[in-house]
Coordinates of C-alpha atoms in Angstrom, one line a residue:
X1 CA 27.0 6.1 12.2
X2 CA 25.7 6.3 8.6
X3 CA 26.4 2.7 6.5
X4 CA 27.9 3.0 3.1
X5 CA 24.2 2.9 1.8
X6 CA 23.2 6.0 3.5
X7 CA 26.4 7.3 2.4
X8 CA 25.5 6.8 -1.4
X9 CA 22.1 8.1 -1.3
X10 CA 23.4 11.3 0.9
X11 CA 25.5 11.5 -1.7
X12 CA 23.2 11.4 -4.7
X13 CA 20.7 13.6 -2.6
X14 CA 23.5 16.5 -2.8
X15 CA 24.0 16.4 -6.4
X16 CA 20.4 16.2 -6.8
X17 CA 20.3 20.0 -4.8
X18 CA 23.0 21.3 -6.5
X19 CA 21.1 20.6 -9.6
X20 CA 17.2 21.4 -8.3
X21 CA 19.3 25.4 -7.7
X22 CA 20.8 25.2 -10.9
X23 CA 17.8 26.9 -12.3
X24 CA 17.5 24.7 -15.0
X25 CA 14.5 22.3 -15.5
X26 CA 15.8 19.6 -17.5
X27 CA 17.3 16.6 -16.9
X28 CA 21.3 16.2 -16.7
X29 CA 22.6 14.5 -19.2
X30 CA 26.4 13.2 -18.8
X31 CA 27.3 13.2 -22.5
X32 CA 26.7 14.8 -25.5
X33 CA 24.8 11.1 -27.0
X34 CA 22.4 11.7 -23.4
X35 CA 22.5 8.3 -23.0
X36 CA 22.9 8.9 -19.2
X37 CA 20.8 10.7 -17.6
X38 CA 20.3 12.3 -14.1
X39 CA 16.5 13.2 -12.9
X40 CA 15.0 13.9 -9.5
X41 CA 12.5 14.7 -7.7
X42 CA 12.2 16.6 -4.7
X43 CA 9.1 17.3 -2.1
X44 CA 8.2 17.9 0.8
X45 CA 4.3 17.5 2.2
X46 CA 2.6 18.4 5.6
X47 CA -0.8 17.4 6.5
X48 CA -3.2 19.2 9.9
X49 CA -5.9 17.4 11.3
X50 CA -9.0 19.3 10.5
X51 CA -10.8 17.4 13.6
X52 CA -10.2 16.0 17.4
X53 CA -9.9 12.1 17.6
X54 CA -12.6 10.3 18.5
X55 CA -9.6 8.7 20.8
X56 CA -12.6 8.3 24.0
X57 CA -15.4 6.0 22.1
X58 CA -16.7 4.0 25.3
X59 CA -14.0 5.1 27.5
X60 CA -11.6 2.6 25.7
X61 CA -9.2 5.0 24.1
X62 CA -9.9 3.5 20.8
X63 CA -7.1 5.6 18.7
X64 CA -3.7 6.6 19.7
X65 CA -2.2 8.8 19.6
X66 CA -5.1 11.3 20.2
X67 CA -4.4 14.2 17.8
X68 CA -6.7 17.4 18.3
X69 CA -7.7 19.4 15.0
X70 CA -4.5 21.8 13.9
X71 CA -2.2 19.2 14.8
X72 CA 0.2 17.9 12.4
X73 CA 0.0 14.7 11.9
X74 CA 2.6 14.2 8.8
X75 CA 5.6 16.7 7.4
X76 CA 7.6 13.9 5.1
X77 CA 10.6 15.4 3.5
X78 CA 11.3 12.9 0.5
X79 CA 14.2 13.1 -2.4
X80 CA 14.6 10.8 -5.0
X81 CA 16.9 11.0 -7.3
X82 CA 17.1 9.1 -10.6
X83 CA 20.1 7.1 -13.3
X84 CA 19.2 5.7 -16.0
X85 CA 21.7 4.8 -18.9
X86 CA 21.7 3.4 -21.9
X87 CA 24.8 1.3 -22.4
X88 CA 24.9 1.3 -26.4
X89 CA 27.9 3.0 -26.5
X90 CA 29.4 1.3 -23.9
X91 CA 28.7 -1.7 -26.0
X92 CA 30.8 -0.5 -28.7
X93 CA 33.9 0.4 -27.4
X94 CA 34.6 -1.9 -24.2
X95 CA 36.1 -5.3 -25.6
X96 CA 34.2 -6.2 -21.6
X97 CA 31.1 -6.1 -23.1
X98 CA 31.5 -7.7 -26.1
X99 CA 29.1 -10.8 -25.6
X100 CA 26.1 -7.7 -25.6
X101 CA 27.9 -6.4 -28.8
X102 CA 27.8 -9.4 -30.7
X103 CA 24.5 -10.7 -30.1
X104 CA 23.2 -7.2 -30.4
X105 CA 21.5 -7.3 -26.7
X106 CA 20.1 -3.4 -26.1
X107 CA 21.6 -3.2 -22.4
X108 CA 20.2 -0.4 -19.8
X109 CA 20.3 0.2 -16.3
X110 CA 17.9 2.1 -13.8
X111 CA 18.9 3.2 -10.5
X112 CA 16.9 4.9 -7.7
X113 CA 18.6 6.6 -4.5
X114 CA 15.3 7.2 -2.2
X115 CA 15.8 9.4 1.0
X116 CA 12.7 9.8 3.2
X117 CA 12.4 11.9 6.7
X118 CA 9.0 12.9 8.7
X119 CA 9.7 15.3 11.5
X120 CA 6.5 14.9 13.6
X121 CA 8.2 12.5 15.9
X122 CA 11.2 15.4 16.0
X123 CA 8.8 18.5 16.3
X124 CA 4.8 17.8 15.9
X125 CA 2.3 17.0 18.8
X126 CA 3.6 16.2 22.2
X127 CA 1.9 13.1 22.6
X128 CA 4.0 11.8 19.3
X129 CA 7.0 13.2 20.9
X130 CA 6.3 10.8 23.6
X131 CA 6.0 7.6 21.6
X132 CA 9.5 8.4 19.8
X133 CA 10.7 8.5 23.8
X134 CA 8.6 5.3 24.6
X135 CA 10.3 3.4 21.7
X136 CA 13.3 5.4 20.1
X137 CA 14.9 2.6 18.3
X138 CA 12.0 2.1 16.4
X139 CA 10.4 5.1 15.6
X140 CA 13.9 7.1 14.5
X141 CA 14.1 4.0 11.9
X142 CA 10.5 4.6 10.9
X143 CA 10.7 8.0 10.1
X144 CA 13.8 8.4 8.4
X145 CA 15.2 5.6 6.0
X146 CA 18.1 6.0 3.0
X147 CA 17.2 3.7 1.1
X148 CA 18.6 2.1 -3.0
X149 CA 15.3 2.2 -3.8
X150 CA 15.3 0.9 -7.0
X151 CA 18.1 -0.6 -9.0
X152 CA 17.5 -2.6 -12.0
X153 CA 19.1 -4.4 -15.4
X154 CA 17.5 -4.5 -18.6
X155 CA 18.1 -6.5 -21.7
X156 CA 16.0 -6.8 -24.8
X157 CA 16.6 -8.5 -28.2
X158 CA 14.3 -8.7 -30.7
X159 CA 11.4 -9.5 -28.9
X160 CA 12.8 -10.9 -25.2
X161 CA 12.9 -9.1 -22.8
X162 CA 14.8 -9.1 -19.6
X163 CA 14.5 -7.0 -16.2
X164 CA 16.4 -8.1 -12.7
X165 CA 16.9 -6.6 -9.8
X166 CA 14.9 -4.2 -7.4
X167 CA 11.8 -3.0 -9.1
X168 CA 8.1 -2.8 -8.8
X169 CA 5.4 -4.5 -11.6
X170 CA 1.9 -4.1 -11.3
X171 CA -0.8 -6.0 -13.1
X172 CA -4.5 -5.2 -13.8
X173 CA -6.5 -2.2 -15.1
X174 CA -7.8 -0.9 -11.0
X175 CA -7.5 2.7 -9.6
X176 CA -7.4 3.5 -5.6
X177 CA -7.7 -0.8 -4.9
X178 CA -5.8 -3.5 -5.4
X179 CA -7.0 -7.2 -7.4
X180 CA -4.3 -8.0 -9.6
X181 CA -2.3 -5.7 -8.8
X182 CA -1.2 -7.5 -5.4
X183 CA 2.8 -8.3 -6.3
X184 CA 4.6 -6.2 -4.7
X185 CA 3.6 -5.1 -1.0
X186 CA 2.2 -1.7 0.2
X187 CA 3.4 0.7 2.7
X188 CA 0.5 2.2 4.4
X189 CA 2.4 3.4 7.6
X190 CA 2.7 6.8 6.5
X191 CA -0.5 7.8 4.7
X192 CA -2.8 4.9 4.5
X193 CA -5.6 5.4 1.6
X194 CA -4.9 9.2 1.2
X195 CA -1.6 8.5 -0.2
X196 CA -1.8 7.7 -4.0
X197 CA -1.0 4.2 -5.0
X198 CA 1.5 4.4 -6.7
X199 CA 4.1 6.4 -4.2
X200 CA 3.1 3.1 -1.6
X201 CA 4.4 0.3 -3.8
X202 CA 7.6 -1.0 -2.1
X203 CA 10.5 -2.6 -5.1
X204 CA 11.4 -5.9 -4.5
X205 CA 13.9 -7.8 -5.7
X206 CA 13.2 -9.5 -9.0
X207 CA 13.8 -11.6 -12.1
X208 CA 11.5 -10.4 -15.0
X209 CA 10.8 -11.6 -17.9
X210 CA 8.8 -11.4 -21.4
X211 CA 8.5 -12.4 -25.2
X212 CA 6.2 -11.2 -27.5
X213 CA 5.0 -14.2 -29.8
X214 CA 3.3 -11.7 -32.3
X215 CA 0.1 -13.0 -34.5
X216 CA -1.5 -16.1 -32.5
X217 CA -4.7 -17.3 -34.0
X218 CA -6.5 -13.8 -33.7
X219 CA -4.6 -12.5 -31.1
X220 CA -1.8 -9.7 -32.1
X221 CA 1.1 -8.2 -30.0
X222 CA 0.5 -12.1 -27.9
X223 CA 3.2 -11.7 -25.0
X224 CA 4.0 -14.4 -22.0
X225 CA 5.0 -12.8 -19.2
X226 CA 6.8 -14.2 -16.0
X227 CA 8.8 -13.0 -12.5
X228 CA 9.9 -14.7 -9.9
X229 CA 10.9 -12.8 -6.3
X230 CA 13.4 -15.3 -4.6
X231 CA 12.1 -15.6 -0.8
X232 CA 15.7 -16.7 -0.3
X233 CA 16.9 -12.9 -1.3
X234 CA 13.7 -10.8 -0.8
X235 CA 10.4 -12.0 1.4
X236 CA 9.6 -8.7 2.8
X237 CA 5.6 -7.8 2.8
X238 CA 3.8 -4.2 4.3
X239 CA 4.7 -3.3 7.2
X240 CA 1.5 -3.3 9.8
X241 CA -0.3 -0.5 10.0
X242 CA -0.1 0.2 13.6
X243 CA 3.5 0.1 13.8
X244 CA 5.0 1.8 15.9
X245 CA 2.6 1.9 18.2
X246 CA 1.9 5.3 17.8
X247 CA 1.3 6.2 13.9
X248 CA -1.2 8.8 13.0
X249 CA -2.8 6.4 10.6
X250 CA -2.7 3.3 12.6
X251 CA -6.1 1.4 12.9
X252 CA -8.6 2.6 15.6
X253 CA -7.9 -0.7 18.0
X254 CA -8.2 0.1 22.0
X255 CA -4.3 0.5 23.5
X256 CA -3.7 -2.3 26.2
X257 CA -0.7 -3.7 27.6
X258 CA -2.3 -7.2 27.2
X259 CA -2.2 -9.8 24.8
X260 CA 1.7 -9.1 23.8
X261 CA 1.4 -8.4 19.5
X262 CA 3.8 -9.7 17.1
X263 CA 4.4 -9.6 13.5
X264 CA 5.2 -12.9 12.1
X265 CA 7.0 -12.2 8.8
X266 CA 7.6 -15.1 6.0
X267 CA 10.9 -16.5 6.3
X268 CA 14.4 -16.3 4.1
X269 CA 13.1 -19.4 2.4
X270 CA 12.9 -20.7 -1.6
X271 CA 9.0 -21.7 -0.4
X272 CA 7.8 -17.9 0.8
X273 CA 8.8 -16.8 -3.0
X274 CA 6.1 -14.6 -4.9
X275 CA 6.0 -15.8 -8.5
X276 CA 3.4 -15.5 -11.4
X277 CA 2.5 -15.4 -15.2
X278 CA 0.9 -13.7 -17.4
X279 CA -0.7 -13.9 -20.7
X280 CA -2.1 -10.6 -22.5
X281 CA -2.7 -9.6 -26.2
X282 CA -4.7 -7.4 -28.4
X283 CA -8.1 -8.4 -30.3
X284 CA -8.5 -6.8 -33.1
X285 CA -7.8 -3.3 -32.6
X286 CA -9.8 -1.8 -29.5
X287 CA -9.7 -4.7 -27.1
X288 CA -6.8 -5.4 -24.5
X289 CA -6.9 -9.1 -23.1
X290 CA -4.9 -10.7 -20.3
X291 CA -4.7 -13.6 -18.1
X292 CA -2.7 -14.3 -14.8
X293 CA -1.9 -16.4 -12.1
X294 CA 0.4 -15.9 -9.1
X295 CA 1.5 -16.0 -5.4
X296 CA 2.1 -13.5 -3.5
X297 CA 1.0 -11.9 0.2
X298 CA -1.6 -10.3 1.2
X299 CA -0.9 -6.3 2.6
X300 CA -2.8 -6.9 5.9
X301 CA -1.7 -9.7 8.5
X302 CA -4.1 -12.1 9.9
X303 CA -4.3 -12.2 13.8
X304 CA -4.2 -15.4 15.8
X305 CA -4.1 -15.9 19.5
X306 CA -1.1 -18.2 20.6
X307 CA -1.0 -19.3 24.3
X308 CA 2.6 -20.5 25.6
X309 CA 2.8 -23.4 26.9
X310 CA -0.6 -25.7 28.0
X311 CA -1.6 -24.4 31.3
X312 CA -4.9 -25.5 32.5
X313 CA -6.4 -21.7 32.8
X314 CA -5.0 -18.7 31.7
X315 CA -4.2 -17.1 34.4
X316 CA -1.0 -15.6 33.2
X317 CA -1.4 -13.2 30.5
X318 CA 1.9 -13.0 29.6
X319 CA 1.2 -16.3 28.0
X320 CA -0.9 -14.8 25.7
X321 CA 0.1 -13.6 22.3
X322 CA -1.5 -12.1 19.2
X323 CA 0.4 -13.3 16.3
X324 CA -0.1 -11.2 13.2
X325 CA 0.7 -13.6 10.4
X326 CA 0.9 -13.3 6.5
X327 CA 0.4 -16.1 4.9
X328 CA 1.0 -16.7 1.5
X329 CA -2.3 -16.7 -1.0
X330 CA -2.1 -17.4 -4.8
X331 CA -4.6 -15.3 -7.0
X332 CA -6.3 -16.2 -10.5
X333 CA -7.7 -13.5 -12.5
X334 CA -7.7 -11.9 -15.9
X335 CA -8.5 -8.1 -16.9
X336 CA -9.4 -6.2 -19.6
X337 CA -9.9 -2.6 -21.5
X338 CA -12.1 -2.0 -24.5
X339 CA -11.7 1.7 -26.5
X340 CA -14.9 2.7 -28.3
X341 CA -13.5 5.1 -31.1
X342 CA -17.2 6.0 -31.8
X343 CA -17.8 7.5 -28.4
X344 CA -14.0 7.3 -27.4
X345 CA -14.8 5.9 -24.3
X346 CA -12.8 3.0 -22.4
X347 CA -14.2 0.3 -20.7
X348 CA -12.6 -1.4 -17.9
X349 CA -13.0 -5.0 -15.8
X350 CA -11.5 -7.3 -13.9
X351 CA -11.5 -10.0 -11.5
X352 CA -9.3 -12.2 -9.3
X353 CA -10.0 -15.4 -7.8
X354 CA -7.7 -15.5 -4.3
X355 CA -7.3 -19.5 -3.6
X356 CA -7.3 -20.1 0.1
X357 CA -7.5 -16.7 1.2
X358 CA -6.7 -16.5 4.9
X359 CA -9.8 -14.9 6.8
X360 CA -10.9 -14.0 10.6
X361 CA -13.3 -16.5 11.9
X362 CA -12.9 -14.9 15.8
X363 CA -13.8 -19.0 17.0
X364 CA -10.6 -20.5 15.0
X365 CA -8.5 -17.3 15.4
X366 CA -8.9 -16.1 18.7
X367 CA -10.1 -19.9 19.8
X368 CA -8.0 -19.3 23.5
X369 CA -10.8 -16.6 23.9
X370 CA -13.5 -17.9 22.8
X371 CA -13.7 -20.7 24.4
X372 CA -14.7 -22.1 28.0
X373 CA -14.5 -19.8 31.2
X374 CA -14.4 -19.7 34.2
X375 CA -16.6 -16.9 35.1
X376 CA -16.0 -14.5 37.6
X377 CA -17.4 -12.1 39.6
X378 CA -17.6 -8.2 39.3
X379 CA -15.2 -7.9 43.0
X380 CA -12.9 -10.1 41.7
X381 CA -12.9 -8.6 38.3
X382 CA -12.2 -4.8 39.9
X383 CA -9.5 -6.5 42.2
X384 CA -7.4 -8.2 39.5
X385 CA -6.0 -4.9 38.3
X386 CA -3.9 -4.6 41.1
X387 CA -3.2 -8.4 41.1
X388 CA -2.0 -8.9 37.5
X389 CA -1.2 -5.7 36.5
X390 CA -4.0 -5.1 34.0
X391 CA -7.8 -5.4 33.5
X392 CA -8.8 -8.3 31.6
X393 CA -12.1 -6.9 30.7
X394 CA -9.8 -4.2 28.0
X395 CA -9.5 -7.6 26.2
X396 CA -12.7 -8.6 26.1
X397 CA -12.5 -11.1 29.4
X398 CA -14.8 -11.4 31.7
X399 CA -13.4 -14.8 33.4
X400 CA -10.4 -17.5 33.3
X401 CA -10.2 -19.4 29.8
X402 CA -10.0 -23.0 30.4
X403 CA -8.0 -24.7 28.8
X404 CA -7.1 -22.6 26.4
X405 CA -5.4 -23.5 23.2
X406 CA -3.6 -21.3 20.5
X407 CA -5.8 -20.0 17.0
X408 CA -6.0 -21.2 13.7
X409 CA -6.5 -19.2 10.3
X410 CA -9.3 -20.5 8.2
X411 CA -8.5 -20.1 4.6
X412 CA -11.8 -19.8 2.3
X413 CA -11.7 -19.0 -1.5
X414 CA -12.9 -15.4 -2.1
X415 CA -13.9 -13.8 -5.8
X416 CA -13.3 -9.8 -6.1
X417 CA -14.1 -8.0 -9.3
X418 CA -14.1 -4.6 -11.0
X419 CA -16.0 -2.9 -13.9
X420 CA -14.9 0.7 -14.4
X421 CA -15.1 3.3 -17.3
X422 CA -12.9 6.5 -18.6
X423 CA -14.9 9.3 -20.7
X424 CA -13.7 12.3 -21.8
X425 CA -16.3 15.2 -21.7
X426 CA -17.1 18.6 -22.1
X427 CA -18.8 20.8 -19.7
X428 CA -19.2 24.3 -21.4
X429 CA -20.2 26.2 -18.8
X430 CA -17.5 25.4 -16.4
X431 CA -14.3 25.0 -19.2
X432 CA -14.6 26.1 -22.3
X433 CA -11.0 25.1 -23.3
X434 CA -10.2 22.1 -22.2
X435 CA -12.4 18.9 -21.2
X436 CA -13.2 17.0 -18.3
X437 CA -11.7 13.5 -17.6
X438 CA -14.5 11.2 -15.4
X439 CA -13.1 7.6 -14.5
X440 CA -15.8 5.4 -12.1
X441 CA -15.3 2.2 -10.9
X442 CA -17.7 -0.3 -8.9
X443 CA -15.4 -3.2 -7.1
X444 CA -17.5 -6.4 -5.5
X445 CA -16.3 -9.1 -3.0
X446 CA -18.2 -12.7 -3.2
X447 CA -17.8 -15.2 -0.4
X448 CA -18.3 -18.6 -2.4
X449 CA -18.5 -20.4 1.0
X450 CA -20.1 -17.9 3.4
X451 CA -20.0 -18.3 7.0
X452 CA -21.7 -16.5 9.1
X453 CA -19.3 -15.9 11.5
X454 CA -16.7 -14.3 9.3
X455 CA -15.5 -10.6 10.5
X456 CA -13.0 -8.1 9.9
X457 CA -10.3 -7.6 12.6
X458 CA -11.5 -4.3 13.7
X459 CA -14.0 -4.1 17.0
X460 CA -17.2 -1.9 16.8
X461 CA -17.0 1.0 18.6
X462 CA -19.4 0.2 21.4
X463 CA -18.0 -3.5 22.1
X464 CA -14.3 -4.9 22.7
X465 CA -16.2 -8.5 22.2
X466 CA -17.6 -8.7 18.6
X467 CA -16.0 -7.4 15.4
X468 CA -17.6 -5.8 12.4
X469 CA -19.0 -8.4 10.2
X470 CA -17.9 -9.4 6.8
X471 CA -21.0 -9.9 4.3
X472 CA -21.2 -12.6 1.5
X473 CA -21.1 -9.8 -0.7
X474 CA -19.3 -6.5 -0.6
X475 CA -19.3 -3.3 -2.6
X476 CA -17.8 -0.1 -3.6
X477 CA -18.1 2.5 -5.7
X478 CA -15.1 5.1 -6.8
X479 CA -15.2 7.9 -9.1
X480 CA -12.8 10.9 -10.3
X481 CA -13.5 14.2 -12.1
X482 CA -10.6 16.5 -12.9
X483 CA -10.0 19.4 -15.6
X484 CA -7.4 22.3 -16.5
X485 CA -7.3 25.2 -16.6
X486 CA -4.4 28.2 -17.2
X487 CA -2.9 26.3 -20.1
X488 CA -2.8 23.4 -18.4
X489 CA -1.0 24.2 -15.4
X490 CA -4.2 24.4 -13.0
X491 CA -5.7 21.1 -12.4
X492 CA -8.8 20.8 -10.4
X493 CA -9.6 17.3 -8.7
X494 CA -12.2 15.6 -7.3
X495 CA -11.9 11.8 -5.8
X496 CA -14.8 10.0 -4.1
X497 CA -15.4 6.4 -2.9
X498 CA -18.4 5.4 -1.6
X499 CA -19.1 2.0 0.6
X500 CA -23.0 0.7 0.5
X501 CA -22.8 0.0 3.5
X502 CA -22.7 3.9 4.4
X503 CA -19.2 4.8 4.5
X504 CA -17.9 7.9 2.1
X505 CA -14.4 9.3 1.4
X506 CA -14.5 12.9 -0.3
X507 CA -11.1 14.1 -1.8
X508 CA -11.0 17.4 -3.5
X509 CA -7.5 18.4 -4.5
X510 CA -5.9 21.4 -6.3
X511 CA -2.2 21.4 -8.8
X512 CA -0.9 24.3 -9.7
X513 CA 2.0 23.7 -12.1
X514 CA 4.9 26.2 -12.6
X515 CA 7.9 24.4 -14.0
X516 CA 10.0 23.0 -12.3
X517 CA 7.5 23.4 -9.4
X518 CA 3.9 21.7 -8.5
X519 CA 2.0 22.7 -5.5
X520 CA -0.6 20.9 -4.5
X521 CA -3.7 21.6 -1.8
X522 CA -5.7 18.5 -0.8
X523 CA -8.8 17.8 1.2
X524 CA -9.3 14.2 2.9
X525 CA -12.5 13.6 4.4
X526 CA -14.5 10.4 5.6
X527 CA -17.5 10.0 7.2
X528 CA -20.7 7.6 8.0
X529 CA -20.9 4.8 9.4
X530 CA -18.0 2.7 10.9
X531 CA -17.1 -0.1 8.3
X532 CA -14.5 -0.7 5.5
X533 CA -12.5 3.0 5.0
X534 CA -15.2 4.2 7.8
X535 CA -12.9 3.3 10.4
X536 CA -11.1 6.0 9.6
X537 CA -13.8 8.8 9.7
X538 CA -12.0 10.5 12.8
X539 CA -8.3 11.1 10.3
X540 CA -10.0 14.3 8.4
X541 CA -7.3 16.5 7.2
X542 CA -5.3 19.2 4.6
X543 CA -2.6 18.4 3.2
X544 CA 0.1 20.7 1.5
X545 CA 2.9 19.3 -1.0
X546 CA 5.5 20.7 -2.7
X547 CA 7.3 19.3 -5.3
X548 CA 10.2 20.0 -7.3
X549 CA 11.3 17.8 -10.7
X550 CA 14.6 17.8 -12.3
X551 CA 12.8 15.4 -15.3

């Protein structure tokens, strides 16, 4: 049975077809003053696996599902469809209103009706046929949602300004990673990385706020900033990547009945709220200044191992558990552009100081594990299969823990940074009309307070006892070319991001524009060796998308 939600956004879907067929590729405007306005968008986008899984690394089945090459892996049907209205004549003729009218308050509203539906678990590989059987409940809510996606008040006078309700705000000046841009949660489930940003950001609900002070000292346009998301109303953060158990573009982890996972969520409470503020401004005419601190979560839970009850060895593994946690972290950081007219070229930076920032030490985390044991040997290791139901060397075991006790997560501070450019060029030979747009980036990560020990959750590929280590210092470089062609409506991409410890994403894309309509061909690609995006070097694939605008 549908809820009344459902209902709304079923309904809002339908007008948007009826006005997608219309054969007109403007917005609909209600009346004659087009102060409300109907938009939408409309697209639907498969992707193949261009290669085999490497699902058998070490005989440990370290991805599932295990999707061969010309398998779909993703066919997500999404509609959103788009209100916004300006209430200035409202304003003037409902006596309702009248407080907005007197006090001249400009009064808008924004609504979004989001649909979403990915038939693979319906119609694409068998084996994801069989997780939708395994876990129906779970999976039909995962791959289809109506959703009031965003839905949102403005008011503005002079220069306040006021924004509540469901909505998204993103801070900072990075492409493809996030610094201080971390306020509102990503959802990775469906994509991952070869998704673009922007369509992961979930809305939250929201009370923002801003003023712009004008001329301070020899700062212009100087605006405080300030939102606070009520954990009371909204504490919702991204949902784990390898949920359901099952998802194309889960994390390659070995499958294992043993320890039992859960997500541990924040709760309903005033304390989980995300709040910030931010200070930005312009210096003299070129550069762009602003400063920020907030809390919010992180878009990756922490695991911990958490043993029920306090029995002398662990003999039980059903009193094991793997709590994935997500704890809250507050984040200091400012950011800044610079145009050079002379060159017209735009400098970027940034960096964000994360206080506390929770981290995987495998001794505090998985400390029931890590700990004493009570060796054991190789007869009674092949016996206790049949004994306990499972193989304890598939989690890493090779004996009894004694005395096992549940995990911690250390917190250590953590500085990340960015420094990026945008150039416009021209290339004569390959466009003679138009030029191309290059953007690069390089992003670092610093560990003030090293410890050796420090790891990423993810197991090499040839051990389920060690995890891939996390260096003092981290980097990455990104970089974008793209140009048009046709009059503009052929748009040639290329996107590439490039780990030094030897991992590489290639993206090339094609657009071909022909409004109302944009089709897009892209190519995902990652290779070398297995560390930060690495992990994904088996997830190669082509992706198709069409989309229709009513805008």
């Amino acid at each position: 049975m549908m809820s009344k939600r459902a209902w709304l956004v079923g309904f809002l879907f339908t007008v948007c077809l009826s006005l997608a067929f219309s054969g007109s590729s403007q917005a609909f405007y209600i009346d004659e003053a087009k102060t409300f306005e109907v938009s939408a968008k409309l697209q639907t986008r498969a992707s193949l696996r261009t290669q085999d899984t490497d699902s058998e690394a070490n005989g440990r089945g370290w991805c599932y599902p295990d999707i061969d090459a010309g398998e779909f892996v993703q066919h997500r049907n999404l509609a959103l469809v788009e209100i916004d209205h300006d209430l200035q004549n409202l304003t003037k003729t409902l006596d309702v209103l009248y407080p907005f009218r007197a006090l001249e308050i400009n009064t808008k509203y924004h609504i979004v009706g989001r649909f979403v539906y990915d038939g693979i678990y319906d119609y694409g590989p068998e084996i994801l046929r069989d997780v939708r059987d395994a876990d129906k409940e779970n999976v039909d809510h995962f791959k289809q949602s109506y959703d009031l996606w965003e839905c949102y008040l403005d008011m503005s006078r002079g220069p306040v300004f006021f924004r509540i309700g469901r909505q998204n705000l993103a801070w900072g000046e990075t492409d493809i990673f996030r610094l201080l841009d971390g306020i509102n949660p990503l959802d990775n489930s469906f994509g991952g990385i070869f998704e673009d940003l922007d369509d992961r950001r979930i809305p939250l609900w929201m009370l923002r706020s801003s003023v712009n002070l004008g001329y301070v000292g020899p700062v212009s346009s100087f605006t405080l900033e300030g939102f606070l998301v009520p954990g009371k109303i909204d504490s919702r953060v991204s949902p784990s990547p390898w949920l359901p158990d099952g998802s194309p573009y889960g994390g390659p982890v070995p499958r294992q009945e043993y320890p039992m996972y859960r997500n541990i969520t924040p709760d309903r409470t005033w304390a989980e709220s995300r709040w910030g503020v931010r200070a930005q401004g312009l210096i003299g005419s070129n550069l762009n200044v602003a400063v920020a601190h907030y809390q919010s979560y992180l878009d990756t839970p922490v695991p911990r191992t958490v043993i029920q009850g306090n029995p002398p060895i662990l003999a039980d593994l059903n009193a094991l558990n793997v709590y994935w946690e997500y704890p809250e972290v507050r984040i200091t950081g400012a950011s800044l552009n610079y145009w050079e007219p002379m060159l017209d070229f735009v400098l970027r930076a940034e960096f964000a100081c994360f206080w506390k920032h929770p981290l995987f030490i495998p001794d505090y985390n998985m400390a029931s594990l890590r700990g004493e044991v009570l060796p054991l040997p190789d007869f009674i290791l092949d016996a206790l299969p049949d004994l306990i139901g499972t193989d304890i060397r598939d989690i890493g075991l090779y004996g009894l823990p004694l005395n096992p006790k549940s995990g911690t997560i250390p917190r250590k501070d953590v500085l990340k940074y960015m420094i990026g450019f945008d150039k416009q060029i021209w290339i004569r030979p390959l466009n003679r009309t138009n030029m191309f747009f290059v953007t690069g980036q390089y992003f670092g990560q610093y560990v003030p307070d090293y410890d050796s020990r420090l790891r990423y959750q993810v197991h090499p590929q040839d051990s389920l006892k060690e995890f891939l280590t996390m260096r003092r210092f981290e980097h990455t470089f990104t970089a974008m070319v793209n140009t048009l062609y046709m009059n503009g409506n052929l748009q040639p991409q290329i996107a590439a991001a490039y780990d030094v410890r030897g991992a590489v994403l290639l993206q090339p894309s094609i657009n071909y524009i022909r409004e109302p309509f944009r089709f897009m061909i892209q190519y995902s690609t990652i290779f070398g060796n297995f560390i930060n995006f690495g992990v994904l070097r088996d997830r190669d694939q082509v992706t198709f998308i069409l989309t229709y605008l009513l805008s």
